[in-house]
Coordinates of C-alpha atoms in Angstrom, one line a residue:
X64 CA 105.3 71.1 100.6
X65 CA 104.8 74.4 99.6
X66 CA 107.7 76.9 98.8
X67 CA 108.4 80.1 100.5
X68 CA 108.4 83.0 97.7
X69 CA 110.9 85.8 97.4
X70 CA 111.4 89.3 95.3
X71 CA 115.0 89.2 93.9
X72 CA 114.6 92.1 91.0
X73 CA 113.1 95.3 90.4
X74 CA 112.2 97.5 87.2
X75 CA 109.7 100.3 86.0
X76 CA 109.0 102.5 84.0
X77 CA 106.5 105.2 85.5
X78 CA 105.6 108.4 84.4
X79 CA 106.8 110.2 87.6
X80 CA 110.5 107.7 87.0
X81 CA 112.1 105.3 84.5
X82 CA 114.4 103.0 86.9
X83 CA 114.4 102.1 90.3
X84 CA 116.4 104.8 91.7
X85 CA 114.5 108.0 89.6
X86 CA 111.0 106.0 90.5
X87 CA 111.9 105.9 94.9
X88 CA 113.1 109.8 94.5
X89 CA 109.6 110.2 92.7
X90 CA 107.0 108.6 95.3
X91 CA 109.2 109.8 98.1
X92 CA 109.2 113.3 97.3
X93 CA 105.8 113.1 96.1
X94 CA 106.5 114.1 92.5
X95 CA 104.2 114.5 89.5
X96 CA 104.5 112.3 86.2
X97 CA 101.1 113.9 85.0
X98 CA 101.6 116.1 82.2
X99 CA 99.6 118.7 79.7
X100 CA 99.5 116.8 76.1
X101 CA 98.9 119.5 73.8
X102 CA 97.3 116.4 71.4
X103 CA 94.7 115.7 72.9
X104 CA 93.2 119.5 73.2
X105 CA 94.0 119.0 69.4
X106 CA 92.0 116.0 69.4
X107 CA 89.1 117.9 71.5
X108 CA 89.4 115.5 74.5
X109 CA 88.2 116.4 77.6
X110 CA 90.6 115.2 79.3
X111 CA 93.8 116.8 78.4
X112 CA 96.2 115.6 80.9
X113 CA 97.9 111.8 81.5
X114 CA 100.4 110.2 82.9
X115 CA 103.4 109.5 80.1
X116 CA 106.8 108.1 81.2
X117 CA 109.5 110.3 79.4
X118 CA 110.5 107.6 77.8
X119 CA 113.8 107.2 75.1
X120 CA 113.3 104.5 72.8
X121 CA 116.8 104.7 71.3
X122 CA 117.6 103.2 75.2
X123 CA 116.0 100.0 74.2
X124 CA 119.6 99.3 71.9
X125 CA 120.9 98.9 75.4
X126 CA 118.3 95.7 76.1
X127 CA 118.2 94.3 72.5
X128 CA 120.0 93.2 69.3
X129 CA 120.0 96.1 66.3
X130 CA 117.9 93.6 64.5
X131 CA 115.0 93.3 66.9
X132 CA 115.1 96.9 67.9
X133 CA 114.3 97.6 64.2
X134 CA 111.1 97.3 62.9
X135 CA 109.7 97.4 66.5
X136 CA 107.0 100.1 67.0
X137 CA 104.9 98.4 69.7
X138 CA 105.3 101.0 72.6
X139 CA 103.9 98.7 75.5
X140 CA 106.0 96.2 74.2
X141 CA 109.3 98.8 74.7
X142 CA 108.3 99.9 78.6
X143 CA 108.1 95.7 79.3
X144 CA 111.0 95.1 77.7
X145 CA 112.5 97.9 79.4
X146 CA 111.0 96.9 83.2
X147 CA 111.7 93.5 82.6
X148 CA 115.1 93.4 81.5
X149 CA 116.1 95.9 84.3
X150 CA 114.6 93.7 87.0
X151 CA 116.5 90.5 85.5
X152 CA 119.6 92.6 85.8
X153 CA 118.5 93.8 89.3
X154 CA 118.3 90.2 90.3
X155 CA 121.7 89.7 89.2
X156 CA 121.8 88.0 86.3
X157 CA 123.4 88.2 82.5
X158 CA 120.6 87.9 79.6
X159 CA 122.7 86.2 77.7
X160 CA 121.9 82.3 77.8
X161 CA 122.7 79.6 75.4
X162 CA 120.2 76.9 76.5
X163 CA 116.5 77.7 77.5
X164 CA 115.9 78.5 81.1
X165 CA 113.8 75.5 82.1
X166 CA 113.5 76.2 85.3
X167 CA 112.4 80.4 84.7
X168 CA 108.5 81.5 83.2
X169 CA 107.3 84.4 82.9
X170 CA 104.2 85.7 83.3
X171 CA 103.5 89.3 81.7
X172 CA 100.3 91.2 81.0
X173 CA 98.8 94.0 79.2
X174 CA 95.4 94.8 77.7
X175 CA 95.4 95.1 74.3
X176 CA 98.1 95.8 71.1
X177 CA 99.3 99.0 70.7
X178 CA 96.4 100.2 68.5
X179 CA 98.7 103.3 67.0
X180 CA 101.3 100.6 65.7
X181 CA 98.1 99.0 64.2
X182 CA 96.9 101.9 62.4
X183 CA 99.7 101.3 59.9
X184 CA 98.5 97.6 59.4
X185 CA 94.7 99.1 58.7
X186 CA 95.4 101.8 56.2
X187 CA 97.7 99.4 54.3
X188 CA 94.8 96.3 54.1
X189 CA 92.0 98.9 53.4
X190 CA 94.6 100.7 50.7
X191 CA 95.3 96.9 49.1
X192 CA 99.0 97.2 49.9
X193 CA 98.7 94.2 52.5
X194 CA 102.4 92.8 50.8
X195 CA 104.0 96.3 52.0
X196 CA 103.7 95.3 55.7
X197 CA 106.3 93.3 56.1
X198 CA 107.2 90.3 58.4
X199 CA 107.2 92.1 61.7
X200 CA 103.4 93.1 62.0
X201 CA 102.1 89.9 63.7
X202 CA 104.8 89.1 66.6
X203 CA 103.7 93.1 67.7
X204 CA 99.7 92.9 67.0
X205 CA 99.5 89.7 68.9
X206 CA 98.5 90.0 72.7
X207 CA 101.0 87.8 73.9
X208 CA 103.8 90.1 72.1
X209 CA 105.1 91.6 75.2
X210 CA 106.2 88.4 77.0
X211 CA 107.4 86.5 73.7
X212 CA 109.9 89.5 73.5
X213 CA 110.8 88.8 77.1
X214 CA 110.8 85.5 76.8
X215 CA 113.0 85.4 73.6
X216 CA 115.7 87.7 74.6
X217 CA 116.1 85.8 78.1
X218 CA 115.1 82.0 76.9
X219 CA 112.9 81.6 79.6
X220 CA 111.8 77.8 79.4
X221 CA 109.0 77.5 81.8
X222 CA 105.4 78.3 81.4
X223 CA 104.9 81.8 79.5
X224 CA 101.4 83.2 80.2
X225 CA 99.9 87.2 78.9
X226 CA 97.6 87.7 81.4
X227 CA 94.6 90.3 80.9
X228 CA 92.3 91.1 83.2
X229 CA 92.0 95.3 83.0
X230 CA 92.9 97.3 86.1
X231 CA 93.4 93.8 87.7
X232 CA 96.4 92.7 85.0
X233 CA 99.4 93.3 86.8
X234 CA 98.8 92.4 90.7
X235 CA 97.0 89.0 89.1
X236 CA 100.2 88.1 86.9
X237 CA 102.1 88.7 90.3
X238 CA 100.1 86.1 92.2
X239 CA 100.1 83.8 89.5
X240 CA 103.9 83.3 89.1
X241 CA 103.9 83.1 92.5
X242 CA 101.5 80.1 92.7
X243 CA 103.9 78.2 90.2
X244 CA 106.5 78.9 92.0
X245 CA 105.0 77.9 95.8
X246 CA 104.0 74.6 93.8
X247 CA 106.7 73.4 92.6
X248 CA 105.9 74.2 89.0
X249 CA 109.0 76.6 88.6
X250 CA 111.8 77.8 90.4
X251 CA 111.5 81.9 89.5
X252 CA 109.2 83.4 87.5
X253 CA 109.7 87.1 85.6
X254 CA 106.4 88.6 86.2
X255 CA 104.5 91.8 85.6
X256 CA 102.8 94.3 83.4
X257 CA 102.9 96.9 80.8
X258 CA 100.4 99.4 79.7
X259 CA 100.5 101.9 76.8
X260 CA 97.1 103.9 76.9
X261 CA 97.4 105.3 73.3
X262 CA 95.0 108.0 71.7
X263 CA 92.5 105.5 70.7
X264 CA 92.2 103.6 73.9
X265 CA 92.5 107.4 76.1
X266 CA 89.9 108.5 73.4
X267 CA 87.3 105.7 74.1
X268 CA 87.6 106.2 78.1
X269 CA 87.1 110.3 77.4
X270 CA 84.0 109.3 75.6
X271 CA 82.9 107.3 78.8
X272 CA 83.2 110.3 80.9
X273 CA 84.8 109.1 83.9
X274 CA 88.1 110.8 83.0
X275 CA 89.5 113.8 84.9
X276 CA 87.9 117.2 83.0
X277 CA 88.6 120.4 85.3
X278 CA 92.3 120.4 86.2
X279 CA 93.8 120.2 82.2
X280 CA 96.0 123.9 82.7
X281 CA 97.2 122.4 86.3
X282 CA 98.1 118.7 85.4
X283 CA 99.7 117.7 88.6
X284 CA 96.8 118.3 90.5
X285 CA 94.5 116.3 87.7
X286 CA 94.6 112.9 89.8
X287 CA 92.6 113.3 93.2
X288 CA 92.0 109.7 95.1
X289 CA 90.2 110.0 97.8
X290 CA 89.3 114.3 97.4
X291 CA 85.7 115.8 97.2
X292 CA 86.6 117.1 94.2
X293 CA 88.2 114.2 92.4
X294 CA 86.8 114.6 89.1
X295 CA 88.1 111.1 87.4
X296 CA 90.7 109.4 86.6
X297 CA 93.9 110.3 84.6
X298 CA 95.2 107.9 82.1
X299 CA 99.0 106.7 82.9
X300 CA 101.5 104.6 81.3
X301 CA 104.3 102.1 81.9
X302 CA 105.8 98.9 82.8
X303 CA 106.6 97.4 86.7
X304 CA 108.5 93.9 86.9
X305 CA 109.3 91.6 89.2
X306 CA 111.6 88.4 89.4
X307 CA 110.1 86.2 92.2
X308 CA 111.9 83.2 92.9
X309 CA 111.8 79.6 95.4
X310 CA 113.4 80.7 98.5
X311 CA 115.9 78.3 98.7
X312 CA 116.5 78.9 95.1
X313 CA 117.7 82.5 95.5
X314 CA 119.5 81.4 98.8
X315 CA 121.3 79.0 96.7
X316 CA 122.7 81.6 94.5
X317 CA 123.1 84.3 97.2
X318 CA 120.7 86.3 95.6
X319 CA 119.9 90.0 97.4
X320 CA 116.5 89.5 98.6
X321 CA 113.6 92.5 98.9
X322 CA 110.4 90.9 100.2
X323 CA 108.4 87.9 100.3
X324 CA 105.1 87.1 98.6
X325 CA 103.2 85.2 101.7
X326 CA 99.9 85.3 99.7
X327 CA 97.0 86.5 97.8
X328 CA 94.1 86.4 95.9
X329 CA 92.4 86.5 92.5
X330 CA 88.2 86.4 92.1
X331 CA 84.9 88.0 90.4
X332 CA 82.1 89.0 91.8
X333 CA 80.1 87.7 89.0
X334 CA 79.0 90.9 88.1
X335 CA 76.1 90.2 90.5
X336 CA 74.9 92.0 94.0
X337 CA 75.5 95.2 92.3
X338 CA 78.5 94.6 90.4
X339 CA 78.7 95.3 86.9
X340 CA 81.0 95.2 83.9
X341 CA 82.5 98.9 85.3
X342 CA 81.6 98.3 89.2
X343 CA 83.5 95.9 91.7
X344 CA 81.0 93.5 93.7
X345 CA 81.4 95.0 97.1
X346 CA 81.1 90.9 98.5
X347 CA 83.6 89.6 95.7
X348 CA 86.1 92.5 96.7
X349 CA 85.4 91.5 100.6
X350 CA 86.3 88.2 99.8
X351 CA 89.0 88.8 97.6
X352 CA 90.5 90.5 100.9
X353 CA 89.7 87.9 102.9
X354 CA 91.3 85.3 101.3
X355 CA 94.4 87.1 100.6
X356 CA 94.8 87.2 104.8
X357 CA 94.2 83.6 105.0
X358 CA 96.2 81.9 102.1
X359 CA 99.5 83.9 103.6
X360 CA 98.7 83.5 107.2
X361 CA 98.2 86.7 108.7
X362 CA 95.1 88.8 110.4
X363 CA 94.3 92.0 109.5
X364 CA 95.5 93.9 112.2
X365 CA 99.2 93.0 111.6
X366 CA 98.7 95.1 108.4
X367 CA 100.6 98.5 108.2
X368 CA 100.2 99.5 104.7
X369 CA 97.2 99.3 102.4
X370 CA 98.5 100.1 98.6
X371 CA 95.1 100.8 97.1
X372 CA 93.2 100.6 94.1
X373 CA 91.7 104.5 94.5
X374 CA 91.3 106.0 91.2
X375 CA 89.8 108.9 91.7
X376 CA 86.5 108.4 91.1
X377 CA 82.9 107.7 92.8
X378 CA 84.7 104.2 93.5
X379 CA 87.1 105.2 96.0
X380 CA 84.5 105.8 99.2
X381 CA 83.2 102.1 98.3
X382 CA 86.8 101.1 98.4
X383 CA 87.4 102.3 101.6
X384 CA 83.8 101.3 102.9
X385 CA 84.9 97.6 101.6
X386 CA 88.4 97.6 103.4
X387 CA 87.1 98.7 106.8
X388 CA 83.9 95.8 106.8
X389 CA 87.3 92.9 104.9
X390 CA 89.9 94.2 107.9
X391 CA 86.6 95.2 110.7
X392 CA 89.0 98.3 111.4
X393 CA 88.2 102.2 110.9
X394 CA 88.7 105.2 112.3
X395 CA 91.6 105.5 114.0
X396 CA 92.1 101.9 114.0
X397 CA 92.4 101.9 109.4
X398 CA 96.0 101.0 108.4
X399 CA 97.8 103.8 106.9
X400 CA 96.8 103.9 103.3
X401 CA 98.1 105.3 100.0
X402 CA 97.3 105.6 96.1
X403 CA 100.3 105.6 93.5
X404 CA 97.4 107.1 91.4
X405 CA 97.8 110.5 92.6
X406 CA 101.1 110.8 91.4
X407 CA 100.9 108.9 87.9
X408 CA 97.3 108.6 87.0
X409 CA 95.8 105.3 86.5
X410 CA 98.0 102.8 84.3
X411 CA 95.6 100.4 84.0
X412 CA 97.1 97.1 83.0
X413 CA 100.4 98.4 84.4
X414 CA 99.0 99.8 87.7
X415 CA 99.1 96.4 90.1
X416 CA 102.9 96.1 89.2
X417 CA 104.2 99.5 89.1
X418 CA 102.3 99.7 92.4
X419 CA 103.8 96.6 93.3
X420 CA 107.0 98.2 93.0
X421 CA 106.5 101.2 94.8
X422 CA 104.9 98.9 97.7
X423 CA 108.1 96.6 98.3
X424 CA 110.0 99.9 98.0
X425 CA 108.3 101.1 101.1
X426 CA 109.3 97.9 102.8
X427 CA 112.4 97.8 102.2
X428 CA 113.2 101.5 102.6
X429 CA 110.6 102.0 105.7
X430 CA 108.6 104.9 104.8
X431 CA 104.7 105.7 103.3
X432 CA 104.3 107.7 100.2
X433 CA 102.6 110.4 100.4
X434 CA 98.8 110.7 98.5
X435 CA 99.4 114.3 96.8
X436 CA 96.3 116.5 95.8
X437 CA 94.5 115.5 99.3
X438 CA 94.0 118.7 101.1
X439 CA 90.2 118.0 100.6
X440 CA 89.3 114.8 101.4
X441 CA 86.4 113.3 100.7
X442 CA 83.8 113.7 104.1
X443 CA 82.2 110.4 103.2
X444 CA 85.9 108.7 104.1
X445 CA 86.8 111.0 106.4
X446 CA 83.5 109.7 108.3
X447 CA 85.1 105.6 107.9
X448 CA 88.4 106.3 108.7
X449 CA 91.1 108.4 110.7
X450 CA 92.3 111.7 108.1
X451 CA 95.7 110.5 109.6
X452 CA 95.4 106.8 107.8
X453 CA 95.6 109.1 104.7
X454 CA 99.1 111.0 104.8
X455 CA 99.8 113.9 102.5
X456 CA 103.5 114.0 103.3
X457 CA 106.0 111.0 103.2
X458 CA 105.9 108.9 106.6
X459 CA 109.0 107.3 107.2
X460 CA 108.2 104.2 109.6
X461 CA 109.2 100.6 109.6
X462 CA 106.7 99.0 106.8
X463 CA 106.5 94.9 107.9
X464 CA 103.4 94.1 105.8
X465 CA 101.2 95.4 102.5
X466 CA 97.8 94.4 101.2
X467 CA 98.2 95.5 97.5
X468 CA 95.0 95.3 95.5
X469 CA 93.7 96.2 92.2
X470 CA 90.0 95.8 91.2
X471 CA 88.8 95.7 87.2
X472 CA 86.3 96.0 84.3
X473 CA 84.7 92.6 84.3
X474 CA 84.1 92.7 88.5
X475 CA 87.1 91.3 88.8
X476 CA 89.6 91.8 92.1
X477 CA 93.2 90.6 92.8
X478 CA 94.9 91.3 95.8
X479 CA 98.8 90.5 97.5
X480 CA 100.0 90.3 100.7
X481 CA 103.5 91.6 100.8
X482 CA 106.4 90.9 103.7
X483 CA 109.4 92.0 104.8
X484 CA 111.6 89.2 104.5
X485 CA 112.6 87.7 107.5

């Protein structure tokens, strides 16, 4: 029989609000996290803006032992441990455990090692001081570092899985510890994603030219989804985690309860039918929707809320275009639909869970955040669906159901349908 799944803990680290509290002020308000970095005009980027959580690494002494905390340089490994930790805490529970957790997994996912903590590692091989590195380099350079830090610190027992699957990462490691746990395989799962897009990584996306280029002296209007004059995307950073558990399991423990998983998806369209290794398969992403509705047992016109991928690019019309042929609704009829984007760029491996945050948020606290930076929407939407799907100011309004997707490199689509828990 399958379990019913439940959220029981919330943690992020955004660039627009470290915590829970500072992050629902943030997307309420419809604050800014995108910031001028003076580096990269130093590094003659193009794009000189990006979303950076103002982040205090001496705060990670509060999550683990003096020993760990030195030595560790790995900066997406700090904002998991940092979103991870707080959502165990927000669940209700101590760290501290003697035995393994047999019954907890986690399953955590980023895209690659922190390549500025590996710089160190490559001048000292190519300089023949290889001894000089000490023992710390490996744990951080693996790709599984982030969730063996979270793992270690809470002895979580169960299965323990880095998921990587680019823009995709974090709404695909959500589904995934929920399928353990609606099958029996565990009875809560820690789950999420972190992201650190350092100069290396931000510097092989400028080269690519889909980053924003025209707003880098007024940052907080750099991320445009859904505008005519969205120029690109706007690198962001950060960590969103989640503590899903078995219904009855949480119950059992009195545990406070946010939302419930009922379903979702995870595909590739094969980078076929006119997807590519940078373009989402229109079908695949259809499909991916499609599939979400009908593995939790809904039809699309009970959704209110559509969390969107919407970067800010040419993308974001085909988005639309593929929402309104997965749900057959438009123009007036289109759910009311938002992009976290415009207020923190494009987090990449982080984005599904940070967004998957923000989206329970709005369950639980009724009310739509607001899509800044859209007082010129695109015509080519505006022609699908109703401007007032799009809002521009907070809504507040009872929020009983979210489609949450993300679409990736590699043609590859995940997508969750979120609940109010009743």
């Amino acid at each position: 029989m399958s379990k019913r799944v439940v959220v029981t803990g919330l943690g992020v680290v955004s660039p627009n609000g470290i915590g829970v509290p500072a992050f629902l002020h943030a997307i309420q308000n419809g604050i800014s996290g995108i910031k001028f970095i003076p580096h990269y005009r130093e590094l003659n980027f193009s794009c000189q803006v990006a979303g950076m959580p103002a982040f205090d690494w001496n705060s990670l002494r509060n999550y683990i032992s003096e020993v760990t905390f030195h030595g560790l340089k790995g900066t997406n490994i700090g904002y998991g441990l940092s979103a991870a930790l707080d959502a165990w805490a927000d669940s209700g529970m101590e760290y501290d455990t003697d035995e393994p957790r047999w019954e907890t997994g986690c399953v955590f996912g980023n895209s690659i090692a922190d390549t500025e903590a590996m710089k160190n590692v490559i001048a000292r091989v190519d300089n023949k001081e290889a001894k000089k590195l000490g023992s710390r380099v490996v744990e951080q350079a693996m790709n599984s570092g982030v969730t063996s830090y979270i793992s270690g610190r809470l002895g979580l027992g169960n299965k323990v899985i880095t998921n990587s699957a680019a823009c995709a990462t974090g709404t695909q490691a959500i589904l995934m510890g929920y399928e353990y746990i609606k099958h029996g395989y565990a009875k809560r799962m820690l789950v999420g994603s972190a992201e650190h897009v350092d100069t290396y990584v931000y510097g092989a996306f400028d080269s690519m030219r889909v980053l924003s280029r025209k707003f880098n002296d007024h940052s907080e209007q750099a991320s445009r989804p859904m505008s005519i004059t969205a120029g690109g995307f706007v690198p962001g950073s950060g960590a969103g985690a989640l503590v899903l558990e078995d219904l009855d399991f949480a119950l059992a423990r009195n545990a406070h309860i946010y939302a419930e998983v009922l379903g979702g998806s995870s595909n590739s369209g094969g980078q076929r039918l006119g997807g590519t290794m940078t373009a989402a398969n229109s079908t695949g992403v259809i499909r991916c929707i499609n599939e979400s509705m009908e593995s939790s047992g809904i039809s699309a016109d009970q959704i209110d809320l559509i969390s969107g991928h919407l970067t800010a690019t040419n993308a974001d019309r085909q988005e639309i275009q593929n929402w309104t042929q997965a749900l057959n609704r438009a123009g007036d009829d289109f759910p009311l639909t938002n992009s976290l984007k415009s207020m923190i760029g494009h987090s990449l491996s982080a984005a599904g869970s940070i967004e998957t945050v923000a989206s329970i948020l709005q369950i639980v606290h009724g009310f739509v955040h607001p899509n800044i930076n859209l007082e010129d929407p695109n015509p080519e939407i505006a022609n699908l669906v109703s401007l007032n799907s799009l809002p521009v100011k907070m809504i507040k309004k009872e929020v009983n159901i979210v489609a949450k997707a993300n679409f990736g490199f590699g043609d590859v689509n995940s997508c969750l349908i979120l609940s109010k828990y009743k």
